[in-house]
Amino acid sequence: LERTAGMYHGLAEHTKKMMRACYDLSQTHKAFGDVFSVIGAREPQVTASEAFTQFAAAHRNMEKYGIRYLKTIKPMLSDLNTYLNKAVPDTKLTIKKYLDAKFEYLSFCLKVKEMDDEEYSYAALQEPLYRVETGNYEYRLVLRCRQEARAKFAKLRADVLEKIELLDQKHVQD
């Protein structure tokens, strides 16, 4: 995810630079067209005047094509920036929530294991365990928390898989 985001960030920066260069080039073509138009208007020879006028029109057309090209590329760059600034950070946040839920679930699993081990060790010594004698409320509470944490963990895992799949589809589409 980081590598893909880095690649897209570099691509977006390069595209911005290329668009700026293309815009500058089209403005240069326009300026050349204006200059050739002025020269053509002031040229006393008819054939030279027509040649300068056609040359001016060709340069002005190149400027129009450059602007049309930039208008075509700009939405693509906008989509790329949306991907970088919205989709990737959202996926990172979802992954962070997933990892937190996983840690919580594994913590409850460890706590249940510790309580089971404690109960077995007291049973092996044939000593009463206060927690078991009083209804084992703490153990039942930890089991319920573990079950809720497992459900949360499974939901977030499905969310992460879905978001990563959507990002991969967007990656292929772009």
GROMACS .gro file of C-alpha atoms in nm:
model
  174
    1LEU     CA    1   0.000   0.000   0.000
    2GLU     CA    2   0.282   0.238   0.091
    3ARG     CA    3   0.476   0.149  -0.222
    4THR     CA    4   0.172   0.197  -0.446
    5ALA     CA    5   0.089   0.529  -0.281
    6GLY     CA    6   0.449   0.643  -0.325
    7MET     CA    7   0.444   0.545  -0.691
    8TYR     CA    8   0.117   0.731  -0.749
    9HIS     CA    9   0.247   1.034  -0.561
   10GLY     CA   10   0.553   1.045  -0.787
   11LEU     CA   11   0.332   0.999  -1.092
   12ALA     CA   12   0.105   1.285  -0.982
   13GLU     CA   13   0.400   1.518  -0.923
   14HIS     CA   14   0.552   1.430  -1.259
   15THR     CA   15   0.215   1.483  -1.431
   16LYS     CA   16   0.179   1.826  -1.268
   17LYS     CA   17   0.524   1.925  -1.395
   18MET     CA   18   0.445   1.796  -1.743
   19MET     CA   19   0.114   1.982  -1.748
   20ARG     CA   20   0.290   2.303  -1.644
   21ALA     CA   21   0.548   2.255  -1.921
   22CYS     CA   22   0.277   2.180  -2.177
   23TYR     CA   23   0.086   2.493  -2.073
   24ASP     CA   24   0.401   2.705  -2.103
   25LEU     CA   25   0.469   2.555  -2.447
   26SER     CA   26   0.115   2.630  -2.565
   27GLN     CA   27   0.150   2.989  -2.443
   28THR     CA   28   0.476   3.013  -2.639
   29HIS     CA   29   0.297   2.886  -2.950
   30LYS     CA   30   0.028   3.150  -2.896
   31ALA     CA   31   0.289   3.423  -2.861
   32PHE     CA   32   0.461   3.303  -3.181
   33GLY     CA   33   0.123   3.304  -3.357
   34ASP     CA   34   0.059   3.662  -3.244
   35VAL     CA   35   0.402   3.775  -3.364
   36PHE     CA   36   0.366   3.602  -3.702
   37SER     CA   37   0.020   3.754  -3.739
   38VAL     CA   38   0.161   4.106  -3.683
   39ILE     CA   39   0.446   4.037  -3.928
   40GLY     CA   40   0.199   3.903  -4.185
   41ALA     CA   41  -0.022   4.211  -4.151
   42ARG     CA   42   0.274   4.446  -4.208
   43GLU     CA   43   0.446   4.249  -4.484
   44PRO     CA   44   0.421   4.431  -4.820
   45GLN     CA   45   0.462   4.117  -5.034
   46VAL     CA   46   0.135   3.929  -5.075
   47THR     CA   47   0.281   3.576  -5.080
   48ALA     CA   48   0.499   3.641  -4.775
   49SER     CA   49   0.204   3.800  -4.596
   50GLU     CA   50  -0.013   3.492  -4.664
   51ALA     CA   51   0.269   3.261  -4.550
   52PHE     CA   52   0.312   3.449  -4.221
   53THR     CA   53  -0.065   3.453  -4.168
   54GLN     CA   54  -0.087   3.075  -4.225
   55PHE     CA   55   0.212   3.021  -3.998
   56ALA     CA   56   0.035   3.233  -3.732
   57ALA     CA   57  -0.285   3.028  -3.767
   58ALA     CA   58  -0.088   2.704  -3.735
   59HIS     CA   59   0.078   2.824  -3.412
   60ARG     CA   60  -0.255   2.939  -3.269
   61ASN     CA   61  -0.404   2.596  -3.353
   62MET     CA   62  -0.114   2.427  -3.171
   63GLU     CA   63  -0.201   2.640  -2.867
   64LYS     CA   64  -0.567   2.530  -2.888
   65TYR     CA   65  -0.469   2.163  -2.914
   66GLY     CA   66  -0.238   2.202  -2.614
   67ILE     CA   67  -0.518   2.353  -2.405
   68ARG     CA   68  -0.757   2.077  -2.515
   69TYR     CA   69  -0.495   1.819  -2.412
   70LEU     CA   70  -0.459   1.982  -2.069
   71LYS     CA   71  -0.838   1.981  -2.021
   72THR     CA   72  -0.836   1.608  -2.096
   73ILE     CA   73  -0.551   1.530  -1.855
   74LYS     CA   74  -0.670   1.744  -1.563
   75PRO     CA   75  -0.963   1.516  -1.455
   76MET     CA   76  -0.725   1.218  -1.455
   77LEU     CA   77  -0.491   1.403  -1.223
   78SER     CA   78  -0.786   1.497  -1.002
   79ASP     CA   79  -0.887   1.129  -0.976
   80LEU     CA   80  -0.531   1.036  -0.891
   81ASN     CA   81  -0.518   1.298  -0.615
   82THR     CA   82  -0.850   1.173  -0.476
   83TYR     CA   83  -0.703   0.824  -0.465
   84LEU     CA   84  -0.392   0.949  -0.287
   85ASN     CA   85  -0.559   1.189  -0.044
   86LYS     CA   86  -0.882   1.005   0.036
   87ALA     CA   87  -0.876   0.633  -0.045
   88VAL     CA   88  -0.525   0.545   0.074
   89PRO     CA   89  -0.547   0.728   0.411
   90ASP     CA   90  -0.893   0.578   0.471
   91THR     CA   91  -0.757   0.231   0.406
   92LYS     CA   92  -0.461   0.296   0.637
   93LEU     CA   93  -0.701   0.404   0.913
   94THR     CA   94  -0.912   0.092   0.862
   95ILE     CA   95  -0.599  -0.124   0.882
   96LYS     CA   96  -0.498   0.051   1.205
   97LYS     CA   97  -0.843  -0.015   1.356
   98TYR     CA   98  -0.817  -0.377   1.241
   99LEU     CA   99  -0.477  -0.419   1.408
  100ASP     CA  100  -0.611  -0.266   1.731
  101ALA     CA  101  -0.908  -0.504   1.726
  102LYS     CA  102  -0.675  -0.797   1.657
  103PHE     CA  103  -0.456  -0.700   1.952
  104GLU     CA  104  -0.762  -0.670   2.177
  105TYR     CA  105  -0.894  -1.010   2.066
  106LEU     CA  106  -0.558  -1.179   2.118
  107SER     CA  107  -0.530  -1.015   2.461
  108PHE     CA  108  -0.862  -1.166   2.565
  109CYS     CA  109  -0.752  -1.506   2.428
  110LEU     CA  110  -0.436  -1.483   2.638
  111LYS     CA  111  -0.635  -1.383   2.947
  112VAL     CA  112  -0.869  -1.683   2.900
  113LYS     CA  113  -0.567  -1.911   2.863
  114GLU     CA  114  -0.410  -1.769   3.180
  115MET     CA  115  -0.734  -1.817   3.372
  116ASP     CA  116  -0.766  -2.175   3.245
  117ASP     CA  117  -0.407  -2.250   3.344
  118GLU     CA  118  -0.467  -2.098   3.687
  119GLU     CA  119  -0.778  -2.311   3.732
  120TYR     CA  120  -0.595  -2.630   3.625
  121SER     CA  121  -0.303  -2.559   3.857
  122TYR     CA  122  -0.535  -2.508   4.156
  123ALA     CA  123  -0.726  -2.824   4.060
  124ALA     CA  124  -0.399  -3.021   4.042
  125LEU     CA  125  -0.311  -2.901   4.392
  126GLN     CA  126  -0.668  -2.975   4.501
  127GLU     CA  127  -0.702  -2.626   4.640
  128PRO     CA  128  -1.014  -2.418   4.598
  129LEU     CA  129  -0.995  -2.116   4.367
  130TYR     CA  130  -1.192  -1.821   4.502
  131ARG     CA  131  -1.297  -1.713   4.152
  132VAL     CA  132  -1.448  -2.057   4.076
  133GLU     CA  133  -1.618  -2.084   4.416
  134THR     CA  134  -1.792  -1.749   4.372
  135GLY     CA  135  -1.950  -1.832   4.037
  136ASN     CA  136  -1.657  -1.769   3.806
  137TYR     CA  137  -1.806  -1.431   3.709
  138GLU     CA  138  -1.472  -1.286   3.597
  139TYR     CA  139  -1.408  -1.581   3.365
  140ARG     CA  140  -1.753  -1.555   3.209
  141LEU     CA  141  -1.704  -1.181   3.163
  142VAL     CA  142  -1.369  -1.233   2.989
  143LEU     CA  143  -1.525  -1.500   2.764
  144ARG     CA  144  -1.805  -1.261   2.668
  145CYS     CA  145  -1.554  -0.983   2.598
  146ARG     CA  146  -1.346  -1.223   2.390
  147GLN     CA  147  -1.653  -1.319   2.189
  148GLU     CA  148  -1.739  -0.953   2.123
  149ALA     CA  149  -1.377  -0.878   2.034
  150ARG     CA  150  -1.377  -1.173   1.793
  151ALA     CA  151  -1.689  -1.039   1.618
  152LYS     CA  152  -1.537  -0.690   1.595
  153PHE     CA  153  -1.209  -0.837   1.469
  154ALA     CA  154  -1.385  -1.046   1.202
  155LYS     CA  155  -1.589  -0.745   1.085
  156LEU     CA  156  -1.282  -0.524   1.058
  157ARG     CA  157  -1.089  -0.798   0.879
  158ALA     CA  158  -1.367  -0.818   0.620
  159ASP     CA  159  -1.361  -0.436   0.587
  160VAL     CA  160  -0.984  -0.434   0.535
  161LEU     CA  161  -1.000  -0.708   0.273
  162GLU     CA  162  -1.281  -0.525   0.092
  163LYS     CA  163  -1.097  -0.191   0.093
  164ILE     CA  164  -0.773  -0.346  -0.027
  165GLU     CA  165  -0.963  -0.523  -0.304
  166LEU     CA  166  -1.127  -0.193  -0.405
  167LEU     CA  167  -0.789  -0.020  -0.407
  168ASP     CA  168  -0.646  -0.297  -0.624
  169GLN     CA  169  -0.939  -0.260  -0.865
  170LYS     CA  170  -0.882   0.118  -0.875
  171HIS     CA  171  -0.511   0.053  -0.934
  172VAL     CA  172  -0.591  -0.175  -1.228
  173GLN     CA  173  -0.854   0.068  -1.362
  174ASP     CA  174  -0.616   0.365  -1.356
   0.00000   0.00000   0.00000
